[in-house]
Phi, psi and omega in degrees: 000201184285147174224130180236129177251127186236126175268117185262015178276173181296162180299325179296313180295321179297317181297323182292316178193138177205166177288131181307133178090352181286143173267147180257112172229096184302146179296131175219168179300328179252045184309313184299322180294315178298314179306312182298317181293318184286315190259329178044058178249156178301153184296340181262011175299142175283121185236129174240133177243148178213160172229222188279316186198184182291345178270351180275124185268355185301323181291327178293312182295318182288323176299318179299315180298320180293321178296317178298330181278359174103006175283135192255355188227055187254135171225154175248136179274096195291335182279347173056206182299322181299315180293323179299314180295317180298328179284359177079020182268150187284147171244158175231160176238158177249022178278000000 
């Protein structure tokens, strides 16, 4: 099925570098509502959220918000961009 990768950092940070294919939905208090409006995917879509690194809590909070909103297949990539880079995987920028 569907898989959605979401970068929950600010637009500036996303523009500077992000995981290829990631959608940018910055963390906000009503994140789940924004997510729903932007992506309109079924609740059982596989969704992964990430932020900068394992010390960044935004991915934890946003994954939690999506689960509370009824999404059933959410995971957070806790190592974020730092872990992605360490694994030697490419990042892209939209600058």
